[in-house]
Amino acid sequence: MAYIDDSHDMISTHAREARVEDYLALLKPRVMSLVVFTALVGMIVAPVAVHPFVGVVAICCIAIGAGASGALNMWYEADIDAIMSRTANRPIPGGRMVRDDALVFGVILAAFSVGLLGLATNWVAAGLLAFTIFFYAVVYTIWLKRATPQNIVIGGAAGAFPPMVGWAAMTGQVSLDAVALFLIIFLWTPPHFWALALYKKSDYAAAGIPMMPNVAGERSTQNQIMVYSVLLTLVAFTPVLTGLVGWFYAVPATILGVGFSALALRLRMAEGAEMRRRARTLFVYSLYYLFILFLALLADVGIIRWFGAV
Amino acid sequence: MAPVQLSDEEIKARRRKRSIAIGLALGALVVIFYVLTIVKMGPAVFDRPL
């Protein structure tokens, strides 16, 4: 277990007096935006409506909770962040903040977001949010990430919880529909990150993170991406089976899923530089996939709500 | 990365900005708790043994 050494030059006046912007960077705003979006969809498609103000507070709590996870992640990962090009300029490896400040910031935000969500909505949602933060910061970041190539498969659960938290904030419980939303993001995560890991392989190797391409090889990773893509395409239909949505969701889900699987197959058939190019294509596609799929969920529920069942 | 020594003015400016950010966050919490209380309890806020 590699800790960064706090005793060397990082404790300078500079790092002790971090700027507000550096604290905001700890929240991983880009990850937060995806969390806010999926959680918001979970809240809106839930069959119970709460007062709009309560809804706004709930989404803020989920966003801050996600930010807390990001801060705790950066507190722990400062050593490997310093090695990878993508993360070398984060506040701690960039020498603009001391590690302890990130830890304190993360813990305080986590406590406040969970407490406020519980008071504003219910303690099922708050408990789920607390578990999500714990899962990302401890189970994924501290335990799995450096230990096993299955890191992002299991860690993917952390990213899959937000729509469930949103659903629970509205309804006070976790239903089959919420589990369906969870499963979609859960199965989406491995092909998404393994595509990234395929074309950023050397970065992960340098940092010593056991990503699948580095451990099991590129061919095996391509095969596993293929399997998860097909599973994802099928599981994307569970919201139809639970009766949450109908055709307006099913059609785009089919098209998007076929596209996902086709890109995974194309990736499987390539090697070398061409393979890395296709991996990048799949990575970008996967982002659009999730975004459009959840938009389709929203659109379908909206149509059913305003015009009755189609 | 080599540590950069900050001038006293720069340190003061950063502290001030952090204080403002914390102040705004606390202010937002006060407003949130106030409005939440009204929204969730309404007039029932006063419906208690005094």
mmCIF file of C-alpha atoms in Angstrom:
data_model
loop_
_atom_site.group_PDB
_atom_site.id
_atom_site.type_symbol
_atom_site.label_atom_id
_atom_site.label_comp_id
_atom_site.label_asym_id
_atom_site.label_seq_id
_atom_site.Cartn_x
_atom_site.Cartn_y
_atom_site.Cartn_z
ATOM 1 C CA MET A 1 0.000 0.000 0.000
ATOM 2 C CA ALA A 2 1.658 3.175 -1.118
ATOM 3 C CA TYR A 3 0.996 6.351 0.779
ATOM 4 C CA ILE A 4 2.355 9.624 -0.393
ATOM 5 C CA ASP A 5 4.788 11.044 2.073
ATOM 6 C CA ASP A 6 3.402 14.135 3.696
ATOM 7 C CA SER A 7 6.662 15.097 5.313
ATOM 8 C CA HIS A 8 8.408 16.350 2.194
ATOM 9 C CA ASP A 9 8.031 19.623 0.383
ATOM 10 C CA MET A 10 4.266 19.377 -0.073
ATOM 11 C CA ILE A 11 3.713 21.114 3.232
ATOM 12 C CA SER A 12 4.509 24.573 2.103
ATOM 13 C CA THR A 13 2.618 27.738 2.723
ATOM 14 C CA HIS A 14 1.333 27.246 -0.772
ATOM 15 C CA ALA A 15 -0.324 23.898 -0.102
ATOM 16 C CA ARG A 16 -1.578 24.861 3.378
ATOM 17 C CA GLU A 17 -3.454 27.774 1.868
ATOM 18 C CA ALA A 18 -5.331 26.053 -0.929
ATOM 19 C CA ARG A 19 -7.602 28.143 -3.076
ATOM 20 C CA VAL A 20 -11.379 27.740 -3.202
ATOM 21 C CA GLU A 21 -10.982 26.553 -6.802
ATOM 22 C CA ASP A 22 -8.774 23.695 -5.624
ATOM 23 C CA TYR A 23 -11.428 22.605 -3.143
ATOM 24 C CA LEU A 24 -14.009 22.653 -5.929
ATOM 25 C CA ALA A 25 -11.696 20.544 -8.120
ATOM 26 C CA LEU A 26 -11.688 17.907 -5.340
ATOM 27 C CA LEU A 27 -15.392 17.389 -5.997
ATOM 28 C CA LYS A 28 -14.696 16.042 -9.515
ATOM 29 C CA PRO A 29 -17.303 18.285 -11.183
ATOM 30 C CA ARG A 30 -17.467 16.211 -14.375
ATOM 31 C CA VAL A 31 -18.202 12.968 -12.568
ATOM 32 C CA MET A 32 -20.658 14.915 -10.443
ATOM 33 C CA SER A 33 -22.583 16.071 -13.506
ATOM 34 C CA LEU A 34 -23.195 12.466 -14.604
ATOM 35 C CA VAL A 35 -24.249 11.530 -11.068
ATOM 36 C CA VAL A 36 -26.647 14.477 -10.918
ATOM 37 C CA PHE A 37 -28.126 13.530 -14.279
ATOM 38 C CA THR A 38 -28.722 9.840 -13.480
ATOM 39 C CA ALA A 39 -29.990 10.637 -9.974
ATOM 40 C CA LEU A 40 -32.339 13.247 -11.410
ATOM 41 C CA VAL A 41 -33.728 10.708 -13.873
ATOM 42 C CA GLY A 42 -34.219 8.272 -10.978
ATOM 43 C CA MET A 43 -36.146 10.956 -9.101
ATOM 44 C CA ILE A 44 -38.293 12.045 -12.018
ATOM 45 C CA VAL A 45 -39.304 8.586 -13.224
ATOM 46 C CA ALA A 46 -40.273 7.583 -9.662
ATOM 47 C CA PRO A 47 -44.063 7.464 -9.365
ATOM 48 C CA VAL A 48 -44.189 9.759 -6.322
ATOM 49 C CA ALA A 49 -43.740 13.500 -6.512
ATOM 50 C CA VAL A 50 -42.377 15.541 -3.643
ATOM 51 C CA HIS A 51 -42.388 19.291 -3.129
ATOM 52 C CA PRO A 52 -40.033 20.854 -5.723
ATOM 53 C CA PHE A 53 -37.895 22.429 -3.007
ATOM 54 C CA VAL A 54 -37.387 19.051 -1.356
ATOM 55 C CA GLY A 55 -36.450 17.652 -4.770
ATOM 56 C CA VAL A 56 -33.855 20.392 -5.315
ATOM 57 C CA VAL A 57 -32.371 19.824 -1.870
ATOM 58 C CA ALA A 58 -32.262 16.066 -2.511
ATOM 59 C CA ILE A 59 -30.416 16.444 -5.803
ATOM 60 C CA CYS A 60 -27.959 18.886 -4.160
ATOM 61 C CA CYS A 61 -27.314 16.363 -1.378
ATOM 62 C CA ILE A 62 -26.641 13.586 -3.888
ATOM 63 C CA ALA A 63 -24.294 15.904 -5.835
ATOM 64 C CA ILE A 64 -22.404 16.923 -2.671
ATOM 65 C CA GLY A 65 -22.235 13.277 -1.581
ATOM 66 C CA ALA A 66 -20.690 12.411 -4.952
ATOM 67 C CA GLY A 67 -18.279 15.316 -4.498
ATOM 68 C CA ALA A 68 -17.322 14.003 -1.059
ATOM 69 C CA SER A 69 -16.507 10.619 -2.629
ATOM 70 C CA GLY A 70 -14.319 12.430 -5.152
ATOM 71 C CA ALA A 71 -12.461 14.321 -2.412
ATOM 72 C CA LEU A 72 -11.881 11.131 -0.405
ATOM 73 C CA ASN A 73 -10.729 9.400 -3.590
ATOM 74 C CA MET A 74 -8.197 12.170 -4.265
ATOM 75 C CA TRP A 75 -7.064 12.119 -0.644
ATOM 76 C CA TYR A 76 -6.174 8.465 -0.906
ATOM 77 C CA GLU A 77 -4.926 8.345 -4.478
ATOM 78 C CA ALA A 78 -2.529 11.293 -4.476
ATOM 79 C CA ASP A 79 0.421 8.970 -5.051
ATOM 80 C CA ILE A 80 -0.906 7.308 -8.204
ATOM 81 C CA ASP A 81 -2.575 10.491 -9.436
ATOM 82 C CA ALA A 82 0.912 12.016 -9.539
ATOM 83 C CA ILE A 83 2.039 9.310 -11.986
ATOM 84 C CA MET A 84 -0.815 9.345 -14.488
ATOM 85 C CA SER A 85 -0.851 12.167 -17.036
ATOM 86 C CA ARG A 86 -4.626 12.574 -16.794
ATOM 87 C CA THR A 87 -4.544 13.209 -13.040
ATOM 88 C CA ALA A 88 -1.069 14.652 -12.358
ATOM 89 C CA ASN A 89 -2.380 18.190 -12.035
ATOM 90 C CA ARG A 90 -5.061 17.479 -9.444
ATOM 91 C CA PRO A 91 -4.780 19.714 -6.347
ATOM 92 C CA ILE A 92 -2.769 17.328 -4.143
ATOM 93 C CA PRO A 93 -0.244 15.906 -6.672
ATOM 94 C CA GLY A 94 -0.038 19.411 -8.147
ATOM 95 C CA GLY A 95 1.294 20.580 -4.783
ATOM 96 C CA ARG A 96 -1.536 23.049 -4.193
ATOM 97 C CA MET A 97 -3.157 21.297 -1.240
ATOM 98 C CA VAL A 98 -2.069 19.004 1.610
ATOM 99 C CA ARG A 99 -3.672 15.572 1.832
ATOM 100 C CA ASP A 100 -5.227 16.047 5.271
ATOM 101 C CA ASP A 101 -7.238 19.022 4.084
ATOM 102 C CA ALA A 102 -8.825 16.882 1.354
ATOM 103 C CA LEU A 103 -9.687 14.202 3.927
ATOM 104 C CA VAL A 104 -11.331 16.654 6.310
ATOM 105 C CA PHE A 105 -13.202 18.328 3.450
ATOM 106 C CA GLY A 106 -14.462 14.969 2.154
ATOM 107 C CA VAL A 107 -15.602 13.692 5.564
ATOM 108 C CA ILE A 108 -17.440 16.924 6.414
ATOM 109 C CA LEU A 109 -19.227 17.033 3.054
ATOM 110 C CA ALA A 110 -20.170 13.359 3.330
ATOM 111 C CA ALA A 111 -21.641 13.848 6.805
ATOM 112 C CA PHE A 112 -23.587 16.966 5.822
ATOM 113 C CA SER A 113 -24.950 15.545 2.565
ATOM 114 C CA VAL A 114 -26.157 12.336 4.216
ATOM 115 C CA GLY A 115 -27.618 14.146 7.228
ATOM 116 C CA LEU A 116 -29.416 16.754 5.154
ATOM 117 C CA LEU A 117 -30.782 14.167 2.694
ATOM 118 C CA GLY A 118 -32.162 12.179 5.622
ATOM 119 C CA LEU A 119 -33.864 15.233 7.122
ATOM 120 C CA ALA A 120 -35.184 16.494 3.793
ATOM 121 C CA THR A 121 -36.448 13.182 2.386
ATOM 122 C CA ASN A 122 -36.074 9.912 4.258
ATOM 123 C CA TRP A 123 -33.420 7.760 5.901
ATOM 124 C CA VAL A 124 -33.585 4.980 3.319
ATOM 125 C CA ALA A 125 -32.226 7.404 0.726
ATOM 126 C CA ALA A 126 -29.727 8.845 3.214
ATOM 127 C CA GLY A 127 -28.536 5.369 4.165
ATOM 128 C CA LEU A 128 -28.109 4.471 0.489
ATOM 129 C CA LEU A 129 -26.145 7.681 -0.114
ATOM 130 C CA ALA A 130 -23.890 6.932 2.869
ATOM 131 C CA PHE A 131 -23.355 3.421 1.553
ATOM 132 C CA THR A 132 -22.537 4.785 -1.915
ATOM 133 C CA ILE A 133 -19.872 7.125 -0.526
ATOM 134 C CA PHE A 134 -18.457 4.323 1.622
ATOM 135 C CA PHE A 135 -18.479 1.949 -1.337
ATOM 136 C CA TYR A 136 -16.628 4.350 -3.631
ATOM 137 C CA ALA A 137 -14.130 5.695 -1.094
ATOM 138 C CA VAL A 138 -13.363 2.527 0.856
ATOM 139 C CA VAL A 139 -14.430 -0.566 -1.099
ATOM 140 C CA TYR A 140 -13.370 0.720 -4.529
ATOM 141 C CA THR A 141 -10.620 3.297 -3.921
ATOM 142 C CA ILE A 142 -8.842 1.864 -0.910
ATOM 143 C CA TRP A 143 -9.536 -1.817 -1.244
ATOM 144 C CA LEU A 144 -10.230 -3.016 -4.792
ATOM 145 C CA LYS A 145 -8.638 -0.562 -7.210
ATOM 146 C CA ARG A 146 -5.056 -1.597 -6.549
ATOM 147 C CA ALA A 147 -5.828 -5.205 -5.742
ATOM 148 C CA THR A 148 -7.806 -6.812 -8.560
ATOM 149 C CA PRO A 149 -8.595 -6.391 -12.276
ATOM 150 C CA GLN A 150 -12.255 -6.757 -11.259
ATOM 151 C CA ASN A 151 -11.879 -3.352 -9.539
ATOM 152 C CA ILE A 152 -14.194 -1.413 -11.813
ATOM 153 C CA VAL A 153 -16.696 -4.267 -12.155
ATOM 154 C CA ILE A 154 -17.434 -4.203 -8.433
ATOM 155 C CA GLY A 155 -16.599 -0.503 -8.053
ATOM 156 C CA GLY A 156 -19.113 0.186 -10.803
ATOM 157 C CA ALA A 157 -21.814 -0.368 -8.198
ATOM 158 C CA ALA A 158 -20.843 2.978 -6.647
ATOM 159 C CA GLY A 159 -21.627 4.756 -9.914
ATOM 160 C CA ALA A 160 -24.822 2.754 -10.321
ATOM 161 C CA PHE A 161 -26.344 3.752 -6.977
ATOM 162 C CA PRO A 162 -27.275 7.414 -7.694
ATOM 163 C CA PRO A 163 -30.517 6.748 -9.636
ATOM 164 C CA MET A 164 -31.471 4.320 -6.859
ATOM 165 C CA VAL A 165 -30.757 7.006 -4.250
ATOM 166 C CA GLY A 166 -32.865 9.433 -6.278
ATOM 167 C CA TRP A 167 -35.698 6.912 -6.507
ATOM 168 C CA ALA A 168 -35.496 6.202 -2.763
ATOM 169 C CA ALA A 169 -35.511 9.941 -1.996
ATOM 170 C CA MET A 170 -38.885 10.167 -3.754
ATOM 171 C CA THR A 171 -40.541 6.922 -2.702
ATOM 172 C CA GLY A 172 -38.826 5.990 0.563
ATOM 173 C CA GLN A 173 -38.052 2.531 -0.738
ATOM 174 C CA VAL A 174 -36.150 0.584 -3.371
ATOM 175 C CA SER A 175 -38.354 -1.091 -5.968
ATOM 176 C CA LEU A 176 -37.636 -3.403 -8.881
ATOM 177 C CA ASP A 177 -37.609 -0.373 -11.213
ATOM 178 C CA ALA A 178 -34.825 1.211 -9.182
ATOM 179 C CA VAL A 179 -32.876 -2.045 -9.323
ATOM 180 C CA ALA A 180 -33.306 -2.060 -13.114
ATOM 181 C CA LEU A 181 -31.734 1.415 -13.370
ATOM 182 C CA PHE A 182 -28.942 0.244 -11.086
ATOM 183 C CA LEU A 183 -28.270 -2.824 -13.242
ATOM 184 C CA ILE A 184 -28.019 -0.777 -16.442
ATOM 185 C CA ILE A 185 -25.241 1.464 -15.103
ATOM 186 C CA PHE A 186 -23.615 -1.461 -13.317
ATOM 187 C CA LEU A 187 -23.258 -3.462 -16.556
ATOM 188 C CA TRP A 188 -22.360 -0.340 -18.543
ATOM 189 C CA THR A 189 -19.335 0.440 -16.365
ATOM 190 C CA PRO A 190 -16.966 -2.439 -17.317
ATOM 191 C CA PRO A 191 -17.083 -1.966 -21.122
ATOM 192 C CA HIS A 192 -16.888 1.811 -20.613
ATOM 193 C CA PHE A 193 -13.757 1.739 -18.441
ATOM 194 C CA TRP A 194 -12.098 -1.192 -20.153
ATOM 195 C CA ALA A 195 -12.342 0.663 -23.466
ATOM 196 C CA LEU A 196 -10.531 3.548 -21.756
ATOM 197 C CA ALA A 197 -8.028 1.152 -20.187
ATOM 198 C CA LEU A 198 -7.285 -0.374 -23.604
ATOM 199 C CA TYR A 199 -6.035 2.898 -25.037
ATOM 200 C CA LYS A 200 -4.566 4.232 -21.772
ATOM 201 C CA LYS A 201 -2.900 0.930 -20.925
ATOM 202 C CA SER A 202 0.596 2.342 -20.404
ATOM 203 C CA ASP A 203 -0.678 5.030 -18.021
ATOM 204 C CA TYR A 204 -2.290 2.423 -15.797
ATOM 205 C CA ALA A 205 0.789 0.189 -16.046
ATOM 206 C CA ALA A 206 3.024 3.062 -14.923
ATOM 207 C CA ALA A 207 0.776 3.718 -11.934
ATOM 208 C CA GLY A 208 0.671 0.009 -11.099
ATOM 209 C CA ILE A 209 -3.121 -0.227 -11.242
ATOM 210 C CA PRO A 210 -4.176 -3.758 -12.235
ATOM 211 C CA MET A 211 -6.621 -2.871 -15.002
ATOM 212 C CA MET A 212 -7.962 -5.761 -17.047
ATOM 213 C CA PRO A 213 -5.838 -5.167 -20.217
ATOM 214 C CA ASN A 214 -2.673 -5.051 -18.114
ATOM 215 C CA VAL A 215 -3.485 -8.206 -16.187
ATOM 216 C CA ALA A 216 -5.476 -10.471 -18.496
ATOM 217 C CA GLY A 217 -4.252 -9.053 -21.800
ATOM 218 C CA GLU A 218 -5.969 -7.127 -24.579
ATOM 219 C CA ARG A 219 -7.647 -10.105 -26.224
ATOM 220 C CA SER A 220 -9.288 -11.232 -22.991
ATOM 221 C CA THR A 221 -10.417 -7.664 -22.267
ATOM 222 C CA GLN A 222 -11.963 -7.363 -25.730
ATOM 223 C CA ASN A 223 -13.854 -10.611 -25.157
ATOM 224 C CA GLN A 224 -15.128 -9.446 -21.795
ATOM 225 C CA ILE A 225 -16.178 -6.089 -23.260
ATOM 226 C CA MET A 226 -18.147 -8.070 -25.840
ATOM 227 C CA VAL A 227 -19.922 -10.146 -23.169
ATOM 228 C CA TYR A 228 -20.787 -7.124 -21.024
ATOM 229 C CA SER A 229 -22.021 -5.177 -24.065
ATOM 230 C CA VAL A 230 -24.497 -7.916 -24.978
ATOM 231 C CA LEU A 231 -25.591 -8.286 -21.342
ATOM 232 C CA LEU A 232 -26.056 -4.511 -21.131
ATOM 233 C CA THR A 233 -28.138 -4.477 -24.312
ATOM 234 C CA LEU A 234 -30.437 -7.131 -22.840
ATOM 235 C CA VAL A 235 -30.621 -5.687 -19.324
ATOM 236 C CA ALA A 236 -31.483 -2.278 -20.804
ATOM 237 C CA PHE A 237 -34.960 -3.772 -21.427
ATOM 238 C CA THR A 238 -35.709 -4.502 -17.757
ATOM 239 C CA PRO A 239 -37.425 -1.125 -17.228
ATOM 240 C CA VAL A 240 -39.844 -2.247 -19.974
ATOM 241 C CA LEU A 241 -40.432 -5.591 -18.244
ATOM 242 C CA THR A 242 -41.112 -3.941 -14.884
ATOM 243 C CA GLY A 243 -43.679 -1.739 -16.606
ATOM 244 C CA LEU A 244 -41.845 1.497 -15.874
ATOM 245 C CA VAL A 245 -41.593 2.469 -19.544
ATOM 246 C CA GLY A 246 -42.878 1.397 -22.963
ATOM 247 C CA TRP A 247 -42.123 1.645 -26.679
ATOM 248 C CA PHE A 248 -40.788 5.133 -26.630
ATOM 249 C CA TYR A 249 -37.930 3.808 -24.530
ATOM 250 C CA ALA A 250 -37.692 0.302 -26.024
ATOM 251 C CA VAL A 251 -36.979 1.460 -29.580
ATOM 252 C CA PRO A 252 -34.008 3.738 -28.800
ATOM 253 C CA ALA A 253 -32.752 1.166 -26.279
ATOM 254 C CA THR A 254 -32.694 -1.439 -29.059
ATOM 255 C CA ILE A 255 -30.895 0.799 -31.539
ATOM 256 C CA LEU A 256 -28.386 2.042 -28.967
ATOM 257 C CA GLY A 257 -27.748 -1.487 -27.702
ATOM 258 C CA VAL A 258 -27.173 -2.919 -31.164
ATOM 259 C CA GLY A 259 -24.756 -0.057 -31.825
ATOM 260 C CA PHE A 260 -22.924 -0.740 -28.573
ATOM 261 C CA SER A 261 -22.575 -4.449 -29.301
ATOM 262 C CA ALA A 262 -21.490 -3.780 -32.905
ATOM 263 C CA LEU A 263 -18.743 -1.398 -31.750
ATOM 264 C CA ALA A 264 -17.634 -3.972 -29.183
ATOM 265 C CA LEU A 265 -17.461 -6.600 -31.939
ATOM 266 C CA ARG A 266 -15.479 -4.251 -34.172
ATOM 267 C CA LEU A 267 -13.092 -3.641 -31.280
ATOM 268 C CA ARG A 268 -12.740 -7.395 -30.826
ATOM 269 C CA MET A 269 -11.607 -7.783 -34.443
ATOM 270 C CA ALA A 270 -8.792 -5.215 -34.361
ATOM 271 C CA GLU A 271 -5.244 -5.065 -33.035
ATOM 272 C CA GLY A 272 -2.550 -2.498 -32.334
ATOM 273 C CA ALA A 273 -3.133 1.159 -33.160
ATOM 274 C CA GLU A 274 -6.417 0.434 -34.942
ATOM 275 C CA MET A 275 -7.647 -1.401 -31.843
ATOM 276 C CA ARG A 276 -6.777 1.610 -29.650
ATOM 277 C CA ARG A 277 -8.636 3.878 -32.051
ATOM 278 C CA ARG A 278 -11.722 1.667 -31.914
ATOM 279 C CA ALA A 279 -11.442 1.445 -28.127
ATOM 280 C CA ARG A 280 -11.587 5.224 -28.004
ATOM 281 C CA THR A 281 -14.627 5.234 -30.277
ATOM 282 C CA LEU A 282 -16.391 2.754 -27.996
ATOM 283 C CA PHE A 283 -15.458 4.814 -24.932
ATOM 284 C CA VAL A 284 -16.980 7.977 -26.399
ATOM 285 C CA TYR A 285 -20.013 6.060 -27.718
ATOM 286 C CA SER A 286 -20.618 4.564 -24.267
ATOM 287 C CA LEU A 287 -20.929 8.055 -22.775
ATOM 288 C CA TYR A 288 -23.537 9.030 -25.363
ATOM 289 C CA TYR A 289 -25.219 5.647 -24.905
ATOM 290 C CA LEU A 290 -25.904 6.183 -21.221
ATOM 291 C CA PHE A 291 -26.921 9.793 -21.681
ATOM 292 C CA ILE A 292 -29.399 9.091 -24.487
ATOM 293 C CA LEU A 293 -30.746 5.939 -22.822
ATOM 294 C CA PHE A 294 -31.607 7.897 -19.690
ATOM 295 C CA LEU A 295 -33.073 10.714 -21.770
ATOM 296 C CA ALA A 296 -35.289 8.085 -23.426
ATOM 297 C CA LEU A 297 -36.389 6.917 -19.968
ATOM 298 C CA LEU A 298 -37.361 10.487 -19.116
ATOM 299 C CA ALA A 299 -39.135 11.020 -22.440
ATOM 300 C CA ASP A 300 -41.093 7.778 -22.145
ATOM 301 C CA VAL A 301 -42.207 8.414 -18.577
ATOM 302 C CA GLY A 302 -43.122 11.960 -19.572
ATOM 303 C CA ILE A 303 -45.243 10.724 -22.458
ATOM 304 C CA ILE A 304 -46.998 8.095 -20.326
ATOM 305 C CA ARG A 305 -47.655 10.655 -17.617
ATOM 306 C CA TRP A 306 -49.090 13.338 -19.848
ATOM 307 C CA PHE A 307 -50.797 11.330 -22.578
ATOM 308 C CA GLY A 308 -51.583 8.054 -20.817
ATOM 309 C CA ALA A 309 -50.171 4.628 -21.736
ATOM 310 C CA VAL A 310 -49.153 4.191 -25.373
ATOM 311 C CA MET B 1 6.137 20.108 -8.053
ATOM 312 C CA ALA B 2 8.255 22.716 -6.355
ATOM 313 C CA PRO B 3 6.464 24.588 -3.603
ATOM 314 C CA VAL B 4 5.750 28.190 -4.325
ATOM 315 C CA GLN B 5 6.157 30.662 -1.505
ATOM 316 C CA LEU B 6 3.181 32.965 -1.302
ATOM 317 C CA SER B 7 3.270 36.576 -0.333
ATOM 318 C CA ASP B 8 1.361 37.649 2.770
ATOM 319 C CA GLU B 9 -1.157 39.465 0.617
ATOM 320 C CA GLU B 10 -1.814 36.358 -1.442
ATOM 321 C CA ILE B 11 -2.291 34.260 1.712
ATOM 322 C CA LYS B 12 -4.712 36.824 3.100
ATOM 323 C CA ALA B 13 -6.616 36.923 -0.179
ATOM 324 C CA ARG B 14 -6.969 33.123 -0.230
ATOM 325 C CA ARG B 15 -8.121 32.986 3.389
ATOM 326 C CA ARG B 16 -10.636 35.704 2.708
ATOM 327 C CA LYS B 17 -12.002 33.838 -0.289
ATOM 328 C CA ARG B 18 -12.253 30.612 1.714
ATOM 329 C CA SER B 19 -14.037 32.441 4.521
ATOM 330 C CA ILE B 20 -16.504 33.890 2.050
ATOM 331 C CA ALA B 21 -17.131 30.439 0.546
ATOM 332 C CA ILE B 22 -17.725 28.908 3.994
ATOM 333 C CA GLY B 23 -19.965 31.818 4.914
ATOM 334 C CA LEU B 24 -22.055 31.357 1.785
ATOM 335 C CA ALA B 25 -22.337 27.608 2.411
ATOM 336 C CA LEU B 26 -23.499 28.182 5.992
ATOM 337 C CA GLY B 27 -25.931 30.843 4.826
ATOM 338 C CA ALA B 28 -27.337 28.436 2.254
ATOM 339 C CA LEU B 29 -27.772 25.790 4.967
ATOM 340 C CA VAL B 30 -29.710 28.250 7.134
ATOM 341 C CA VAL B 31 -32.042 29.091 4.245
ATOM 342 C CA ILE B 32 -32.447 25.404 3.345
ATOM 343 C CA PHE B 33 -33.360 24.411 6.902
ATOM 344 C CA TYR B 34 -35.776 27.310 7.216
ATOM 345 C CA VAL B 35 -37.601 26.620 3.948
ATOM 346 C CA LEU B 36 -37.544 22.837 4.498
ATOM 347 C CA THR B 37 -39.205 23.297 7.849
ATOM 348 C CA ILE B 38 -41.972 25.386 6.319
ATOM 349 C CA VAL B 39 -42.391 23.038 3.339
ATOM 350 C CA LYS B 40 -42.408 19.816 5.326
ATOM 351 C CA MET B 41 -44.321 20.929 8.387
ATOM 352 C CA GLY B 42 -46.166 24.054 7.343
ATOM 353 C CA PRO B 43 -48.349 25.606 10.039
ATOM 354 C CA ALA B 44 -47.862 22.417 12.081
ATOM 355 C CA VAL B 45 -44.549 23.966 13.134
ATOM 356 C CA PHE B 46 -46.523 25.821 15.794
ATOM 357 C CA ASP B 47 -48.641 22.819 16.718
ATOM 358 C CA ARG B 48 -46.676 21.707 19.746
ATOM 359 C CA PRO B 49 -46.884 21.969 23.532
ATOM 360 C CA LEU B 50 -45.246 25.162 24.655
#
